Amino acid sequence: MIQIQNLTKTYMTKRGAVTGVDNVTMDIKKGEIFGIVGYSGAGKSSLIRCINLLERPTSGNIIVDGKDLTSLKGGELRKARLKIGMIFQHFSLISQKTVYNNIAFALRAAGMNARDIDVRVSELLEMVGLAEKRNVYPAQLSGGQKQRVGIARALANNPDVLLCDEATSALDPNTTLSILHLLKDINRKLNITIVLITHEMNVVKEICDRMAIMQGGVVIEEGQVYDIFADPQQELTKEFISSVVSFNVPEQILSETEGLLVKLLFKGAMAGEGVVSDMLQKYQIKGNFLHGSIEYIQERPLGIFIMELKGEKATIAEALKYLESRATLVEVVGNGN
């Protein structure tokens, strides 16, 4: 659906050339929700603005639904952009226009007649849950309601792609969750491809299918969200994931342990099975859970545990072999006191 090929975006500043996006290649599939994660300055916003040519790449190609946007100009480019909707962090609504007219504005710009505009705006307001707010002004809306208007406006011309640039970072956690659920519902109903820029891993964990981590304008890791959470390869990725899934055990607890400290990771159905309890009974060793949780990512369980094992050294070694045959990851992280 979206092919980004060797994309580079360079900015000229008083201090010279600065590379915002550095030779990025990426394929985003039809109908998926793809998250691009990075800290401020990583290049993620520059990348998303290049996808719809709000910023023209210095080099490389952007191919959307078979059309190379970088080769289009004038009317052809404007027509192609109609199939790419975009929502922004700070809503970008016109304060002097009602909710109805904020959405209708995009349709009038596309040349739709008044009767069809009224039908389409009514459909969109129902879709985002704001039918009763059609005649109010942005100042009368909450942040979440403003973003719902932004989503409706972005969907006005039936786009194939929806770009979201930090669309939830100005919202409180509960409102963020409601907006994410709305986006996921829209994705499922319309089969629209969503590209979501964020620095919050909770956002990615909640709705994305695949993701990429950016640093210094470069994609340093990419893959299925579940797989990256289960086995992150890069230190920055591990740092992001630790904000959502913590492996840390307080130092005071660690200082009081005497046995072997083991980190266990179980993927899929295995996360809900009694592997650890079976192991403790089978090998008659003592186990003490220090930390543990089962996270649900893409509706699949991921079990993460840190525990202390006590017993004969040889017996513990056998127990670890048993765990290795059942768990996705078994890692000794400490030897106690």
mmCIF file of N, CA and C in Angstrom, residues 1-3 27-35 48 51 64-65 83-86 154-155 158-164 183 186-196 209-210:
data_model
loop_
_atom_site.group_PDB
_atom_site.id
_atom_site.type_symbol
_atom_site.label_atom_id
_atom_site.label_comp_id
_atom_site.label_asym_id
_atom_site.label_seq_id
_atom_site.Cartn_x
_atom_site.Cartn_y
_atom_site.Cartn_z
ATOM 1 N N MET A 1 0.824 -1.220 0.000
ATOM 2 C CA MET A 1 0.000 0.000 0.000
ATOM 3 C C MET A 1 0.856 1.267 0.000
ATOM 4 N N ILE A 2 1.789 1.340 0.963
ATOM 5 C CA ILE A 2 2.727 2.473 1.012
ATOM 6 C C ILE A 2 4.142 1.918 0.936
ATOM 7 N N GLN A 3 4.849 2.314 -0.077
ATOM 8 C CA GLN A 3 6.251 1.910 -0.226
ATOM 9 C C GLN A 3 7.130 3.154 -0.108
ATOM 10 N N ASP A 27 7.925 -0.760 3.943
ATOM 11 C CA ASP A 27 6.670 -1.143 3.285
ATOM 12 C C ASP A 27 5.563 -1.236 4.330
ATOM 13 N N ILE A 28 4.459 -0.559 4.075
ATOM 14 C CA ILE A 28 3.307 -0.588 4.976
ATOM 15 C C ILE A 28 2.151 -1.230 4.212
ATOM 16 N N LYS A 29 1.577 -2.273 4.799
ATOM 17 C CA LYS A 29 0.599 -3.087 4.089
ATOM 18 C C LYS A 29 -0.805 -2.474 4.128
ATOM 19 N N LYS A 30 -1.599 -2.841 3.145
ATOM 20 C CA LYS A 30 -2.987 -2.385 3.062
ATOM 21 C C LYS A 30 -3.762 -2.836 4.296
ATOM 22 N N GLY A 31 -4.454 -1.898 4.946
ATOM 23 C CA GLY A 31 -5.350 -2.216 6.036
ATOM 24 C C GLY A 31 -4.696 -2.407 7.387
ATOM 25 N N GLU A 32 -3.383 -2.238 7.508
ATOM 26 C CA GLU A 32 -2.754 -2.414 8.818
ATOM 27 C C GLU A 32 -2.597 -1.075 9.538
ATOM 28 N N ILE A 33 -2.394 -1.168 10.845
ATOM 29 C CA ILE A 33 -2.065 0.012 11.650
ATOM 30 C C ILE A 33 -0.582 -0.084 11.963
ATOM 31 N N PHE A 34 0.171 0.851 11.438
ATOM 32 C CA PHE A 34 1.626 0.816 11.532
ATOM 33 C C PHE A 34 2.095 1.973 12.417
ATOM 34 N N GLY A 35 2.820 1.653 13.490
ATOM 35 C CA GLY A 35 3.317 2.673 14.398
ATOM 36 C C GLY A 35 4.776 3.010 14.134
ATOM 37 N N ILE A 48 6.520 11.231 8.199
ATOM 38 C CA ILE A 48 5.082 11.168 7.905
ATOM 39 C C ILE A 48 4.645 12.334 7.022
ATOM 40 N N ILE A 51 5.255 11.495 3.479
ATOM 41 C CA ILE A 51 4.370 10.497 2.872
ATOM 42 C C ILE A 51 3.281 11.158 2.036
ATOM 43 N N VAL A 64 2.225 5.288 -3.138
ATOM 44 C CA VAL A 64 0.993 5.009 -2.414
ATOM 45 C C VAL A 64 -0.015 4.411 -3.393
ATOM 46 N N ASP A 65 -0.433 3.178 -3.112
ATOM 47 C CA ASP A 65 -1.398 2.475 -3.961
ATOM 48 C C ASP A 65 -0.941 2.475 -5.421
ATOM 49 N N LYS A 83 -6.737 11.182 -1.179
ATOM 50 C CA LYS A 83 -6.840 9.809 -0.696
ATOM 51 C C LYS A 83 -5.956 9.563 0.525
ATOM 52 N N ILE A 84 -5.355 10.652 1.051
ATOM 53 C CA ILE A 84 -4.519 10.544 2.252
ATOM 54 C C ILE A 84 -5.024 11.561 3.273
ATOM 55 N N GLY A 85 -5.706 11.086 4.312
ATOM 56 C CA GLY A 85 -6.164 11.968 5.374
ATOM 57 C C GLY A 85 -5.087 12.128 6.438
ATOM 58 N N MET A 86 -5.161 13.229 7.204
ATOM 59 C CA MET A 86 -4.155 13.462 8.243
ATOM 60 C C MET A 86 -4.789 14.121 9.455
ATOM 61 N N ALA A 154 -10.558 14.314 8.502
ATOM 62 C CA ALA A 154 -9.543 13.562 7.760
ATOM 63 C C ALA A 154 -10.159 12.449 6.922
ATOM 64 N N LEU A 155 -11.318 11.937 7.365
ATOM 65 C CA LEU A 155 -11.987 10.848 6.650
ATOM 66 C C LEU A 155 -12.988 11.353 5.603
ATOM 67 N N ASN A 158 -13.111 10.004 1.928
ATOM 68 C CA ASN A 158 -12.922 8.555 1.808
ATOM 69 C C ASN A 158 -11.483 8.181 1.463
ATOM 70 N N PRO A 159 -10.533 8.588 2.292
ATOM 71 C CA PRO A 159 -9.130 8.287 1.980
ATOM 72 C C PRO A 159 -8.822 6.795 2.150
ATOM 73 N N ASP A 160 -7.759 6.361 1.507
ATOM 74 C CA ASP A 160 -7.263 4.993 1.672
ATOM 75 C C ASP A 160 -6.249 4.915 2.804
ATOM 76 N N VAL A 161 -5.669 6.082 3.150
ATOM 77 C CA VAL A 161 -4.611 6.150 4.164
ATOM 78 C C VAL A 161 -4.950 7.252 5.153
ATOM 79 N N LEU A 162 -4.728 6.974 6.441
ATOM 80 C CA LEU A 162 -4.901 7.982 7.485
ATOM 81 C C LEU A 162 -3.577 8.130 8.232
ATOM 82 N N LEU A 163 -3.012 9.334 8.178
ATOM 83 C CA LEU A 163 -1.764 9.633 8.870
ATOM 84 C C LEU A 163 -2.075 10.336 10.187
ATOM 85 N N CYS A 164 -1.477 9.861 11.274
ATOM 86 C CA CYS A 164 -1.744 10.415 12.601
ATOM 87 C C CYS A 164 -0.427 10.887 13.211
ATOM 88 N N LEU A 183 -10.047 4.784 16.445
ATOM 89 C CA LEU A 183 -9.189 4.549 15.274
ATOM 90 C C LEU A 183 -9.166 3.072 14.888
ATOM 91 N N ILE A 186 -12.448 2.250 13.204
ATOM 92 C CA ILE A 186 -12.461 2.789 11.833
ATOM 93 C C ILE A 186 -11.606 1.924 10.916
ATOM 94 N N ASN A 187 -10.452 1.510 11.415
ATOM 95 C CA ASN A 187 -9.557 0.644 10.633
ATOM 96 C C ASN A 187 -10.257 -0.656 10.247
ATOM 97 N N ARG A 188 -10.957 -1.253 11.188
ATOM 98 C CA ARG A 188 -11.630 -2.528 10.926
ATOM 99 C C ARG A 188 -12.822 -2.367 9.989
ATOM 100 N N LYS A 189 -13.601 -1.307 10.180
ATOM 101 C CA LYS A 189 -14.806 -1.116 9.373
ATOM 102 C C LYS A 189 -14.486 -0.696 7.940
ATOM 103 N N LEU A 190 -13.491 0.170 7.789
ATOM 104 C CA LEU A 190 -13.192 0.748 6.479
ATOM 105 C C LEU A 190 -11.985 0.106 5.796
ATOM 106 N N ASN A 191 -11.267 -0.751 6.521
ATOM 107 C CA ASN A 191 -10.027 -1.349 6.008
ATOM 108 C C ASN A 191 -9.039 -0.268 5.560
ATOM 109 N N ILE A 192 -9.041 0.838 6.288
ATOM 110 C CA ILE A 192 -8.157 1.951 5.963
ATOM 111 C C ILE A 192 -6.777 1.714 6.589
ATOM 112 N N THR A 193 -5.738 2.055 5.857
ATOM 113 C CA THR A 193 -4.375 1.922 6.352
ATOM 114 C C THR A 193 -4.059 3.116 7.240
ATOM 115 N N ILE A 194 -3.576 2.854 8.456
ATOM 116 C CA ILE A 194 -3.264 3.921 9.398
ATOM 117 C C ILE A 194 -1.781 3.905 9.730
ATOM 118 N N VAL A 195 -1.150 5.058 9.586
ATOM 119 C CA VAL A 195 0.244 5.243 9.996
ATOM 120 C C VAL A 195 0.230 6.195 11.180
ATOM 121 N N LEU A 196 0.770 5.726 12.294
ATOM 122 C CA LEU A 196 0.621 6.434 13.554
ATOM 123 C C LEU A 196 1.998 6.792 14.124
ATOM 124 N N ASP A 209 -0.373 -3.047 14.550
ATOM 125 C CA ASP A 209 -0.032 -4.386 14.071
ATOM 126 C C ASP A 209 1.482 -4.546 13.951
ATOM 127 N N ARG A 210 2.097 -3.580 13.288
ATOM 128 C CA ARG A 210 3.556 -3.582 13.143
ATOM 129 C C ARG A 210 4.093 -2.225 13.558
#
